[in-house]
Amino acid sequence: MAAGSTYTPIATNTLGSNTATVTFNSFSGYTDLMLIVTGKISTGFALLRFNSDSGNNYSRTYLGGDGSSAYSSRNSNVSSNYISLDSTTVATAINQIMNYSNATTYKTVLARESATGQAQAQISLWRNTAAITQIDITAGSAGTLTAGSTFTLYGILAA
Amino acid sequence: MSLILGILAQSGGAAVAASSYESIATITGNTSGTITFTSIPQTYKHLQLRCILRTVNSSYTFLNYNIRVGNGSIDTGSNYTYHRLYGTGSGSGSSDGGANQSAGLLAATSTGSPDYYFAPTILDILDYSSTNKYKTMRSLGGYDLNGSGGVYFQSFLWMNNSGIDTMQFNVGGASPETVGASHFALYGIKGV
């Protein structure tokens, strides 16, 4: 069996001031990516988009718990995927961007999130076969990602 | 929190050293029959399997790969149990299975669903080489077909103290062929 070291830190962006969008665009040569977000947002959700595509080419199915019950819902034909952040409490989101450089499949993201009062797991879809070359995390609802929030990208290479 | 992120949290959020996480083997492309990893080194602390799967079976949009493990050979006895928390996009639920001959842990779309859709799963296999405890795993996986789909969060138990050096995956004995971009990628995580 082949063996090789991987799980490589690619870039980290810790916001020095409130910021509308965080972008990663230099991450070639891996099989999967992992994007870890810890932070806050002024309002609403953070939007996760690939290759600057803001068309209605995204969807997600998610499962969550709020301390009293479990729930599941979905969004279809929407213009982004979502990262659950909060305006008052630091939230964490771990996004596994699978097979991102493959040029024959739609792209999937497995995510685990914790925000105020809930824990959530979700699978997100980007209906495009293009390799992902740019990742944008944007504050929705014309808000901002809060200063001090951290965005870290890792690369994982398969043998 | 995934295994890797647990390590991150314990280290205060600092990056894991690249050398602590190693690619062991990847099975990719068009495969038919049962998927098997053999001779898994016993030199790591944990294993992680990262999959993205689509199978050839036009009767289904979604299938679930079963797992069996063993030491030297696959254990085909009724020594596996699992618990599952799931969401379908319109509802949520939980199920379990006791003393089974395998357990379904890996999601896969199938050719009953439109082209290009694949299902990912990440499976953490904890303390797999220990010889004094039953083995536990957990997985997060699912699929989204833009209007349907599911998320599956599962735990798994192999009731055996032996170290795991063999893992096998199939779909209820049907063993469908996987589509070209599918892969099973196995990683080892070092401990101290």
XYZ file of C-alpha atoms in Angstrom:
351
model
C 0.000 0.000 0.000
C 1.210 3.466 -0.781
C 1.500 5.996 2.008
C 2.073 9.690 1.984
C 1.707 12.577 4.375
C -1.179 14.887 3.645
C -3.790 17.054 5.421
C -1.910 20.187 4.601
C -2.788 23.659 5.891
C -3.188 25.884 2.817
C -4.252 29.256 4.144
C -5.790 30.968 7.148
C -7.600 34.279 7.156
C -8.368 35.881 10.510
C -10.376 39.009 9.906
C -8.857 42.215 11.221
C -12.050 44.129 10.566
C -15.638 43.424 9.568
C -15.536 42.031 6.040
C -18.148 41.251 3.408
C -16.398 38.343 1.646
C -13.518 35.966 2.262
C -12.013 34.325 -0.813
C -9.698 31.363 -1.340
C -8.404 30.824 -4.860
C -5.082 29.026 -4.614
C -5.455 25.379 -3.612
C -4.534 23.074 -6.464
C -3.176 19.545 -6.201
C -5.431 17.899 -3.623
C -8.338 15.435 -3.648
C -10.526 17.038 -0.969
C -10.562 20.347 0.862
C -11.586 21.119 4.421
C -12.777 24.630 5.291
C -13.051 25.419 8.980
C -14.913 28.530 10.032
C -15.102 29.885 13.554
C -16.697 33.268 13.922
C -19.693 35.531 13.900
C -21.765 37.430 11.362
C -23.694 40.690 11.677
C -26.933 39.179 10.383
C -28.306 36.142 8.611
C -26.306 33.274 7.117
C -22.915 33.190 5.496
C -23.159 32.170 1.852
C -20.782 29.585 0.396
C -20.231 29.853 -3.345
C -17.842 28.298 -5.834
C -16.200 29.812 -8.909
C -18.204 33.040 -8.455
C -21.395 31.223 -9.463
C -24.422 33.040 -8.008
C -26.960 31.221 -10.173
C -29.614 28.975 -8.679
C -27.332 25.950 -8.894
C -27.074 25.000 -5.230
C -29.125 22.847 -2.887
C -28.799 21.257 0.528
C -30.378 18.722 2.861
C -29.771 19.176 6.554
C -30.390 17.573 9.916
C -30.289 19.414 13.214
C -31.094 19.411 16.878
C -32.056 22.384 19.031
C -32.029 20.775 22.446
C -35.664 19.779 22.401
C -36.198 18.091 19.057
C -34.518 16.966 15.860
C -35.446 18.468 12.536
C -34.596 18.115 8.872
C -35.245 20.377 5.936
C -33.792 21.371 2.583
C -33.242 24.192 0.138
C -33.419 23.527 -3.591
C -32.485 25.669 -6.597
C -30.920 28.388 -4.467
C -28.117 30.795 -5.312
C -25.636 29.623 -2.688
C -24.962 27.090 -0.011
C -25.031 28.174 3.600
C -22.813 28.327 6.664
C -24.676 28.890 9.927
C -23.085 31.740 11.842
C -24.573 33.886 14.560
C -24.405 37.552 15.525
C -23.939 37.056 19.257
C -22.049 33.804 19.816
C -19.057 32.350 18.024
C -20.134 29.438 15.842
C -18.104 26.668 14.255
C -18.570 25.105 10.844
C -16.479 22.327 9.338
C -16.982 21.947 5.610
C -15.593 18.934 3.751
C -15.446 19.841 0.074
C -15.222 16.468 -1.605
C -13.462 15.636 -4.856
C -13.326 19.350 -5.637
C -11.010 19.149 -8.627
C -12.860 16.400 -10.460
C -14.299 17.684 -13.734
C -17.015 15.054 -14.276
C -19.165 15.217 -11.143
C -21.363 17.697 -9.341
C -19.653 18.858 -6.169
C -20.747 17.934 -2.667
C -19.946 19.416 0.726
C -20.403 17.558 3.994
C -20.692 19.981 6.893
C -21.050 19.922 10.647
C -22.018 23.110 12.353
C -22.735 24.451 15.790
C -24.361 27.804 16.371
C -26.406 29.272 19.177
C -28.912 26.723 20.378
C -28.397 24.118 17.699
C -26.129 21.538 16.163
C -26.469 20.666 12.519
C -25.178 18.290 9.833
C -25.773 18.963 6.185
C -24.915 17.855 2.704
C -24.737 20.571 0.092
C -24.611 20.295 -3.656
C -23.254 22.525 -6.397
C -24.668 21.426 -9.720
C -21.636 22.035 -11.835
C -19.011 19.611 -13.089
C -16.233 22.212 -13.244
C -13.295 21.877 -10.901
C -13.590 24.299 -8.001
C -10.965 27.006 -8.342
C -12.441 29.670 -6.079
C -14.287 29.562 -2.774
C -16.174 32.625 -1.523
C -17.703 32.978 1.927
C -19.957 36.021 1.842
C -22.116 37.602 4.496
C -25.722 37.455 3.319
C -28.380 40.072 3.882
C -25.850 42.830 3.127
C -24.119 42.092 6.408
C -20.507 41.485 7.331
C -18.387 38.681 8.686
C -17.261 39.857 12.090
C -13.698 40.902 12.903
C -11.840 38.100 14.629
C -13.570 35.373 12.644
C -11.160 32.758 11.310
C -11.313 30.853 8.030
C -8.828 28.033 7.508
C -8.447 25.846 4.430
C -6.735 22.432 4.394
C -5.924 20.128 1.498
C -6.179 16.335 1.633
C -4.584 14.168 -1.038
C -5.539 10.569 -1.725
C -2.907 7.952 -2.559
C -16.943 17.099 15.543
C -14.884 14.866 13.341
C -11.908 13.002 14.633
C -9.509 15.343 12.924
C -11.265 18.368 14.239
C -11.244 16.870 17.698
C -7.498 16.830 17.421
C -7.577 20.411 16.241
C -9.736 21.453 19.147
C -7.496 19.734 21.631
C -4.494 21.523 20.229
C -6.150 24.878 20.601
C -6.997 25.190 16.935
C -3.447 25.018 15.666
C -2.846 23.197 12.417
C -2.165 19.481 12.636
C 1.355 18.612 11.492
C 1.136 17.263 7.977
C 3.037 14.137 8.916
C 0.382 12.969 11.386
C -2.158 12.160 8.673
C -1.148 9.806 5.884
C -2.797 8.407 2.807
C -2.667 4.602 2.991
C -4.521 3.448 -0.118
C -7.244 4.500 -2.530
C -9.579 2.326 -4.555
C -10.966 4.333 -7.428
C -12.625 4.122 -10.783
C -14.898 1.401 -12.094
C -14.977 -1.386 -9.560
C -17.241 -4.384 -9.464
C -17.920 -6.760 -6.660
C -16.864 -6.277 -3.100
C -14.436 -3.505 -2.146
C -11.711 -4.735 0.197
C -8.759 -3.121 1.961
C -6.275 -5.707 3.221
C -2.994 -5.582 5.128
C -3.895 -2.291 6.788
C -0.816 -1.270 8.795
C -1.265 -1.468 12.563
C 1.026 1.511 13.094
C -1.554 4.292 13.255
C -3.830 5.357 16.096
C -6.966 5.914 14.033
C -8.160 5.475 10.470
C -10.352 7.681 8.324
C -12.122 6.594 5.150
C -13.239 9.331 2.777
C -15.583 8.180 0.027
C -17.509 9.610 -2.850
C -19.684 6.995 -4.483
C -22.063 6.318 -7.325
C -23.098 2.839 -8.393
C -24.604 1.273 -11.481
C -28.105 0.187 -10.558
C -30.884 1.955 -12.393
C -33.510 0.601 -9.995
C -32.341 2.941 -7.254
C -31.425 6.562 -6.730
C -29.548 5.746 -3.538
C -27.840 2.708 -2.014
C -26.000 2.043 1.212
C -22.701 0.181 1.358
C -22.378 -2.317 4.194
C -19.138 -2.696 6.079
C -17.470 -5.767 7.541
C -14.059 -5.878 9.140
C -11.636 -8.436 10.482
C -8.155 -9.473 11.385
C -6.619 -11.732 8.764
C -10.047 -12.465 7.336
C -13.437 -10.793 7.276
C -15.711 -11.531 10.219
C -19.003 -12.764 8.732
C -20.574 -13.462 12.101
C -23.393 -11.505 13.723
C -20.992 -9.246 15.555
C -21.946 -5.807 14.277
C -24.361 -3.226 15.614
C -25.171 0.337 14.621
C -27.242 3.382 15.501
C -28.360 5.913 12.929
C -29.694 9.472 13.109
C -31.045 10.655 9.804
C -32.807 13.499 8.068
C -34.684 13.256 4.798
C -35.230 16.944 4.230
C -38.832 16.626 5.369
C -38.409 14.653 8.559
C -35.884 13.142 10.911
C -35.583 9.837 12.714
C -33.373 7.277 14.329
C -32.880 3.571 13.827
C -30.569 0.820 14.981
C -29.599 -2.740 14.318
C -28.278 -5.295 16.766
C -26.077 -8.343 16.194
C -26.065 -8.016 12.430
C -23.667 -9.565 9.958
C -22.758 -6.107 8.691
C -23.950 -2.520 8.898
C -24.663 0.063 6.202
C -22.429 3.060 6.707
C -21.512 4.479 3.311
C -23.910 6.417 1.126
C -23.916 6.003 -2.639
C -26.088 7.460 -5.334
C -27.058 5.114 -8.114
C -27.835 5.377 -11.776
C -31.528 5.670 -11.006
C -30.630 9.266 -10.138
C -29.559 11.818 -12.750
C -25.986 11.852 -13.999
C -23.216 13.655 -12.139
C -24.698 13.173 -8.640
C -22.380 11.437 -6.163
C -22.709 10.746 -2.433
C -19.919 11.478 0.061
C -19.241 9.794 3.394
C -16.479 10.274 5.939
C -15.961 7.326 8.285
C -13.749 7.551 11.386
C -12.427 4.236 12.721
C -11.205 4.813 16.249
C -8.335 2.999 17.955
C -8.601 0.344 15.254
C -5.407 -1.533 16.186
C -6.209 -1.948 19.881
C -6.395 -5.557 21.049
C -8.275 -4.963 24.288
C -11.510 -3.272 23.278
C -14.418 -3.583 20.887
C -14.041 -1.305 17.860
C -16.190 1.751 17.269
C -16.692 3.863 14.173
C -18.757 6.849 13.225
C -19.786 8.194 9.867
C -21.351 11.274 8.381
C -22.659 10.967 4.859
C -25.553 11.551 2.569
C -26.715 12.728 -0.791
C -28.569 15.687 -2.225
C -30.370 15.515 -5.569
C -31.726 19.083 -5.569
C -35.159 18.302 -4.247
C -34.556 15.018 -2.483
C -31.807 13.542 -0.399
C -30.740 12.486 3.046
C -28.162 13.066 5.773
C -26.941 10.125 7.873
C -25.009 10.340 11.120
C -24.131 6.889 12.386
C -22.205 4.931 14.984
C -20.993 1.392 14.500
C -19.660 -1.343 16.752
C -17.652 -4.446 15.939
C -17.805 -6.725 18.947
C -14.282 -8.052 18.782
C -11.035 -7.132 20.533
C -8.788 -7.846 17.543
C -7.032 -5.118 15.634
C -8.630 -4.335 12.286
C -6.390 -5.079 9.304
C -9.087 -5.851 6.753
C -12.195 -3.890 5.748
C -14.787 -4.867 3.195
C -17.703 -3.004 1.621
C -20.623 -4.242 -0.448
C -24.282 -3.496 -1.039
C -26.338 -6.262 0.483
C -24.550 -8.871 -1.557
C -25.498 -7.115 -4.776
C -22.009 -5.618 -5.172
C -22.851 -3.135 -7.902
C -20.213 -1.588 -10.076
C -19.074 1.873 -9.043
C -18.952 4.694 -11.549
C -15.618 6.082 -12.693
C -15.175 9.073 -10.389
C -16.062 7.059 -7.288
C -13.363 6.430 -4.770
C -12.652 4.907 -1.373
C -9.656 6.715 0.153
C -8.174 5.312 3.373
C -6.001 7.426 5.685
C -4.040 6.710 8.849
C -3.736 9.149 11.747
C -0.750 8.842 14.016
C -0.878 9.000 17.784
C 1.737 9.452 20.460
